[in-house]
PDB file of C-alpha atoms in Angstrom:
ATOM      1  CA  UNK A1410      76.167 -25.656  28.840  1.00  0.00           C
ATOM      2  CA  UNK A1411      73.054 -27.092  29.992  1.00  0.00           C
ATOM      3  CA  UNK A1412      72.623 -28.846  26.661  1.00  0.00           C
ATOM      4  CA  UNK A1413      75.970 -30.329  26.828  1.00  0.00           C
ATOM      5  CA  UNK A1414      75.855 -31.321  31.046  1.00  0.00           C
ATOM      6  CA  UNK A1415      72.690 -32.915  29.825  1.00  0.00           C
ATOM      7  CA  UNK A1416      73.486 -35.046  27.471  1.00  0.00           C
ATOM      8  CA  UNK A1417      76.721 -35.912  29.103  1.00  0.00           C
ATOM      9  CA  UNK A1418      74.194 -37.374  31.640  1.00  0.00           C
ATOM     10  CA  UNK A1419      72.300 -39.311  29.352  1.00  0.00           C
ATOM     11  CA  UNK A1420      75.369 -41.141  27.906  1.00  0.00           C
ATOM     12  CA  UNK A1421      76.965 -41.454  31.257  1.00  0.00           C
ATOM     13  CA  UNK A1422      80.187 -39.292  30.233  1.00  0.00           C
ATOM     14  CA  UNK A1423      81.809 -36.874  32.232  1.00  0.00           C
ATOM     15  CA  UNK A1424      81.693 -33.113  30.827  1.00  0.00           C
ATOM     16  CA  UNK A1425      84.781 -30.591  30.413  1.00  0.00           C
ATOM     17  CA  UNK A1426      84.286 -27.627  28.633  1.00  0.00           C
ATOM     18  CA  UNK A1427      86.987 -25.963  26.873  1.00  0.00           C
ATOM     19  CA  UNK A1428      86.692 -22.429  25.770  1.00  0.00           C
ATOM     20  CA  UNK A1429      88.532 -21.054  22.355  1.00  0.00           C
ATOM     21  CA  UNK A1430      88.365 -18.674  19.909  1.00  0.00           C
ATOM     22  CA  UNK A1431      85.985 -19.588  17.166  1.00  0.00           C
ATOM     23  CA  UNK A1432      88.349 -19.659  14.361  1.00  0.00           C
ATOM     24  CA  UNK A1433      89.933 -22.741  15.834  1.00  0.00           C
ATOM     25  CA  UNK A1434      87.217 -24.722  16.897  1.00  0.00           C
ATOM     26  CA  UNK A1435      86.689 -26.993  14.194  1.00  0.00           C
ATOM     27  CA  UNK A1436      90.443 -27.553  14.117  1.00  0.00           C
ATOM     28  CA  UNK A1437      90.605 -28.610  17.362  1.00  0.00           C
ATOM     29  CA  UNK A1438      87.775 -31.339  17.049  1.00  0.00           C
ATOM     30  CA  UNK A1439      89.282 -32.617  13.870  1.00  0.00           C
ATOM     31  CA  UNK A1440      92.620 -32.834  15.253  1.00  0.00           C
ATOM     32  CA  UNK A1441      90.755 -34.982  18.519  1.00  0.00           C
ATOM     33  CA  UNK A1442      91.529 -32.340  20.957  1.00  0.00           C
ATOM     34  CA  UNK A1443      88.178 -32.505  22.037  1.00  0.00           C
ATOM     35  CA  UNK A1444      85.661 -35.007  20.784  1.00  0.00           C
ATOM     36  CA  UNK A1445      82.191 -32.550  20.209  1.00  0.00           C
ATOM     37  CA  UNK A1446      81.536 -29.088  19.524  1.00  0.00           C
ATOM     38  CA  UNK A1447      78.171 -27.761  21.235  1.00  0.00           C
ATOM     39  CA  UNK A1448      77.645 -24.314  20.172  1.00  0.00           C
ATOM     40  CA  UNK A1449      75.950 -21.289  17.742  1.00  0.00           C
ATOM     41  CA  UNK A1450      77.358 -23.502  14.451  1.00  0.00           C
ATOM     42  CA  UNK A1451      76.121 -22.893  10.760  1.00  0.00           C
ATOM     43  CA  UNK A1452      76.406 -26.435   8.903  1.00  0.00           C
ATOM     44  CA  UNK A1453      77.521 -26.007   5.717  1.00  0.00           C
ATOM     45  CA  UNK A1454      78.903 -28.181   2.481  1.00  0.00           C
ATOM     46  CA  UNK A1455      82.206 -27.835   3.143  1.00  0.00           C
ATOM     47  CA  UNK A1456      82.097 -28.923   7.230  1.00  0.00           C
ATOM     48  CA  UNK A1457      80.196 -31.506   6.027  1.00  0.00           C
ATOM     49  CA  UNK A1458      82.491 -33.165   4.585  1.00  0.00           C
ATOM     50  CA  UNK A1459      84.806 -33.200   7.394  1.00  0.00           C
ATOM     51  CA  UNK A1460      82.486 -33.417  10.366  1.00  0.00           C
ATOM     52  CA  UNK A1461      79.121 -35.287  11.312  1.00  0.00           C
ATOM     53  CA  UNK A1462      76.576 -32.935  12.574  1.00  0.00           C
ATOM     54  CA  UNK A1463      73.116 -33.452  14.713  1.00  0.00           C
ATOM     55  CA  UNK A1464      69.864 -33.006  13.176  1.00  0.00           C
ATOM     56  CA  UNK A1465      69.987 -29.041  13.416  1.00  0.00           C
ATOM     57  CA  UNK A1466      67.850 -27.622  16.727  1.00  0.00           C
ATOM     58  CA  UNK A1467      67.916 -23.979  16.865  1.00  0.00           C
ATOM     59  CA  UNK A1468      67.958 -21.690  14.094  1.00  0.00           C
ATOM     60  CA  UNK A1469      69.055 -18.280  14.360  1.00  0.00           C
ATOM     61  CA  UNK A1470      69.692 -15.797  12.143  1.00  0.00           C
ATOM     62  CA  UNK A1471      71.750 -12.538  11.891  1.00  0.00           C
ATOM     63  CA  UNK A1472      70.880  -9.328  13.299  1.00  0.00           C
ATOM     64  CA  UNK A1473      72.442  -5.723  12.998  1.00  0.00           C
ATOM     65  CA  UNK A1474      73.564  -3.964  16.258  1.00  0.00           C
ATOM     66  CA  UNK A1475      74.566   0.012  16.474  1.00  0.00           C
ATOM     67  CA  UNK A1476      75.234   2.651  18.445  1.00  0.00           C
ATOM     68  CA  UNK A1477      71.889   3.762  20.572  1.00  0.00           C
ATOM     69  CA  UNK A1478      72.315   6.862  19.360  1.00  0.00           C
ATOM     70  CA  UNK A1479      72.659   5.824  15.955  1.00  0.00           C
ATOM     71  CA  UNK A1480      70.336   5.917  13.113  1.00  0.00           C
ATOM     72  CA  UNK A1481      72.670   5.256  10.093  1.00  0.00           C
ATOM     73  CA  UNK A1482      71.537   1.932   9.291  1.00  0.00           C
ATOM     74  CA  UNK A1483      67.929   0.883   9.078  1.00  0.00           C
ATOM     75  CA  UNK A1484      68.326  -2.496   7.660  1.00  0.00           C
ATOM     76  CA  UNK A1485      71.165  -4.109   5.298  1.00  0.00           C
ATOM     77  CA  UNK A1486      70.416  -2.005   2.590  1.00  0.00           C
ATOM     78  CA  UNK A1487      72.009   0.622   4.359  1.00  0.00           C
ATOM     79  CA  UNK A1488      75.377  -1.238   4.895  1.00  0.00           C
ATOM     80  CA  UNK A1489      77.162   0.369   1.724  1.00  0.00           C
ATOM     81  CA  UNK A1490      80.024   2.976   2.969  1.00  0.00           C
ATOM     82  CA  UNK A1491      79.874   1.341   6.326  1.00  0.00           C
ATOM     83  CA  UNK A1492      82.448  -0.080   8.698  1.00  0.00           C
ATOM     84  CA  UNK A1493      80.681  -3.678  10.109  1.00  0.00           C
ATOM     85  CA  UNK A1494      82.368  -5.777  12.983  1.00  0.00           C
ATOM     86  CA  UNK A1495      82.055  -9.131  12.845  1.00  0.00           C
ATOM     87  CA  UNK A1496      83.651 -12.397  14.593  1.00  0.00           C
ATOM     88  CA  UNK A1497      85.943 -14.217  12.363  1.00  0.00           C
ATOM     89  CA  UNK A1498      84.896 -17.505  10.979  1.00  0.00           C
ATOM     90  CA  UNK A1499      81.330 -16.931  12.133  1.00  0.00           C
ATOM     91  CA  UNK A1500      77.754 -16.944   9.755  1.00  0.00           C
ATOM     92  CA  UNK A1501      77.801 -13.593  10.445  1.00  0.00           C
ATOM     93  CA  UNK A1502      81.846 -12.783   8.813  1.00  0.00           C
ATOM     94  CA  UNK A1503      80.286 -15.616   5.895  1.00  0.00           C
ATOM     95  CA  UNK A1504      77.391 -13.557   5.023  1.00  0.00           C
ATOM     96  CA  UNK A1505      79.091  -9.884   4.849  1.00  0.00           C
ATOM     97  CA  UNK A1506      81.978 -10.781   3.240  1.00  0.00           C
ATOM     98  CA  UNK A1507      79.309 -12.617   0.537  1.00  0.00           C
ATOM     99  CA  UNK A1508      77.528  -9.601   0.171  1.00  0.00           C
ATOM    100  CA  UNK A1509      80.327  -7.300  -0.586  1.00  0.00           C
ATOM    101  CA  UNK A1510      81.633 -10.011  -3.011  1.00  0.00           C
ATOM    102  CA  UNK A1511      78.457 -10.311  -4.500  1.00  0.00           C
ATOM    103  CA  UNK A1512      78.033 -13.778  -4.838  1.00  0.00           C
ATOM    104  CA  UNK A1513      75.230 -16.077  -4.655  1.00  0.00           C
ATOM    105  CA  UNK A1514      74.927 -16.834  -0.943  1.00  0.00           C
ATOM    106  CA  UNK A1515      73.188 -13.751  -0.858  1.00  0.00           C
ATOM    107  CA  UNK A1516      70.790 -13.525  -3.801  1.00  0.00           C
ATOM    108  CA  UNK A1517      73.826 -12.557  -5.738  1.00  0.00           C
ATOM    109  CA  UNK A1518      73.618  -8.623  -4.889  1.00  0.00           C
ATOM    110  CA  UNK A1519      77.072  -6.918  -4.029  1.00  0.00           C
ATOM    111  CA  UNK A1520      77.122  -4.634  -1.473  1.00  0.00           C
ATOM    112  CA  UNK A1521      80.180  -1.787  -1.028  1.00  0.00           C
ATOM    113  CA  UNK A1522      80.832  -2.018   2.425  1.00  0.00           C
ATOM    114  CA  UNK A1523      83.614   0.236   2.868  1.00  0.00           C
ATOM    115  CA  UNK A1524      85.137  -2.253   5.601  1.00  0.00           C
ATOM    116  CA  UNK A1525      84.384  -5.615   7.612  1.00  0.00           C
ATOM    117  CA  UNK A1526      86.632  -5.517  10.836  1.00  0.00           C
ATOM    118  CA  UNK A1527      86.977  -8.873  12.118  1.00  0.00           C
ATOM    119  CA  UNK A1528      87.592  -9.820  15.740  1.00  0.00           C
ATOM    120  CA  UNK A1529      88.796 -12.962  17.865  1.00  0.00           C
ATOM    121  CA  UNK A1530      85.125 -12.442  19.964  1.00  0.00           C
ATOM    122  CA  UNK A1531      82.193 -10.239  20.456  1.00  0.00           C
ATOM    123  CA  UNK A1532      82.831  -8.395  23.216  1.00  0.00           C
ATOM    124  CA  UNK A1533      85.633  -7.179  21.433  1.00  0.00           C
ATOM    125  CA  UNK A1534      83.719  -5.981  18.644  1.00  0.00           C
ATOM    126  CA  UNK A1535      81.269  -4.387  20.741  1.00  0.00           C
ATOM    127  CA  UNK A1536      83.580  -2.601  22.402  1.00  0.00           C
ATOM    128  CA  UNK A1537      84.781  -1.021  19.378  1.00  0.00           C
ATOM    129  CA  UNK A1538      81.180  -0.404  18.486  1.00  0.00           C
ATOM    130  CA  UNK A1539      81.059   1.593  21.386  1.00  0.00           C
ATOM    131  CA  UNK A1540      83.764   3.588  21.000  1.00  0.00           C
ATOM    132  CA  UNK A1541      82.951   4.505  17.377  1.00  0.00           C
ATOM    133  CA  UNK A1542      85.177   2.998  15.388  1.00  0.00           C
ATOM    134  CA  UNK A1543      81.966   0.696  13.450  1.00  0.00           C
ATOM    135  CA  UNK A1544      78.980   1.875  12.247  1.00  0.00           C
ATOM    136  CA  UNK A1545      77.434  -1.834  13.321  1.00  0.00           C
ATOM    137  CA  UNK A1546      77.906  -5.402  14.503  1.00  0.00           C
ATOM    138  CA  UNK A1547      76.461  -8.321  12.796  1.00  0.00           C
ATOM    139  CA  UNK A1548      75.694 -10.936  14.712  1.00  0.00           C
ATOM    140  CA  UNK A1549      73.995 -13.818  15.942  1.00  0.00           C
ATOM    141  CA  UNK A1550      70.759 -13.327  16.915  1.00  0.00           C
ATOM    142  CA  UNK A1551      70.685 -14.627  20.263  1.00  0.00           C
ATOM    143  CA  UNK A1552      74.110 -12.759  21.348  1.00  0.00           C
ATOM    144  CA  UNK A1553      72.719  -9.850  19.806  1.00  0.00           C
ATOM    145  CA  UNK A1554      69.542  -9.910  22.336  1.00  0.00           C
ATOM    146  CA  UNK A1555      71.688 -10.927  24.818  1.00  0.00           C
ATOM    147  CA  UNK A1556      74.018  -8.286  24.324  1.00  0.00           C
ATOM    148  CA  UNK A1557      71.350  -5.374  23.645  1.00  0.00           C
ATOM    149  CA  UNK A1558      69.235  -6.837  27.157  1.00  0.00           C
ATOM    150  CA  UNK A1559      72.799  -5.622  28.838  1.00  0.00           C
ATOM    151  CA  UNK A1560      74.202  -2.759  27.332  1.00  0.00           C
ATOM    152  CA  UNK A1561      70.747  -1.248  25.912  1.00  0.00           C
ATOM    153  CA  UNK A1562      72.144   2.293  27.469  1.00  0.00           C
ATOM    154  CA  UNK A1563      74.378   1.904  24.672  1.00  0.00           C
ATOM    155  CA  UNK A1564      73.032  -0.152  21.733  1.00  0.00           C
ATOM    156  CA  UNK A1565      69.853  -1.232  19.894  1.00  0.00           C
ATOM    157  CA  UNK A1566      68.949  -4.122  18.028  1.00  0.00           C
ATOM    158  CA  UNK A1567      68.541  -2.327  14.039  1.00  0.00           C
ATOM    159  CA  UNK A1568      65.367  -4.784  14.122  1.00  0.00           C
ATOM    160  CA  UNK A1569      64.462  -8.331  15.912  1.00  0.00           C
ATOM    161  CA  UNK A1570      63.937  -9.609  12.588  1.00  0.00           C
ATOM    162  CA  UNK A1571      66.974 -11.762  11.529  1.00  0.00           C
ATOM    163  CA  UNK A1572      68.025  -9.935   7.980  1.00  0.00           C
ATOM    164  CA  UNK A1573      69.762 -13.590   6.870  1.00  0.00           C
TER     165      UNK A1573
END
């Protein structure tokens, strides 16, 4: 937000922000319902052809998050027979569903994750964590500190160290 109240400063614009699920968000810029997207966004091939992008500024990586109590998962080697949570349309729901394809994206290995829930957000996914019903989130790395720095009762960051 500060980014974005910034550089609607600099160019003398006035600032609304508009909160939706991530799935839609590059749908709703292409279709002019808002005219820039400032947020955690992978730039790839295929949104470039469809959408200018800034010279990238933060880079960020995906981490694993699990249970506190859990010590099923040590890195992503340990992902096959698991149950992973990630939010849809994100890096993180790219790279899992490219490792259990097994396709190039990630150094071609395939990976038998027994399931990738997907969810509208993170909380949501956390939530499930929680409860049990996934073995680990992928996500983000800065959401996953974030996340971990308020709920560390209940989670733990697999390792600091982006895996992707």
């Amino acid at each position: 937000m500060d980014l974005a109240n910034a550089l609607g400063e600099e160019l003398g614009m006035e600032v609304e922000f508009v909160d939706v699920a991530f799935e839609t968000i590059f749908a709703g810029l292409l279709t002019n319902k808002y005219d820039v997207v400032i947020s955690g966004v992978t730039i790839t091939e295929e949104r470039k052809e469809k959408m200018n992008f800034s010279d990238p500024y933060f880079e960020a990586g995906q981490v694993i998050v699990v249970r506190k109590d859990y010590d099923g998962i040590k890195d992503e080697n340990d992902f096959p027979g698991k149950t992973l949570g990630v939010q849809i349309s994100t890096t993180a729901d790219e790279v899992v569903t490219r490792m259990q394809e097994g396709t190039d994206e990630y150094e071609g290995k395939q990976i038998a994750i027994k399931e990738i829930k997907r969810y509208d957000n993170y909380p949501q996914a956390f939530v499930d964590l929680q409860n049990g019903n996934l073995d680990a989130v992928v996500v983000d790395k800065p959401v996953g500190v974030s996340y971990v720095a308020d709920h560390g009762d209940k989670v733990k960051l697999v390792s600091e160290e982006p895996f992707v």
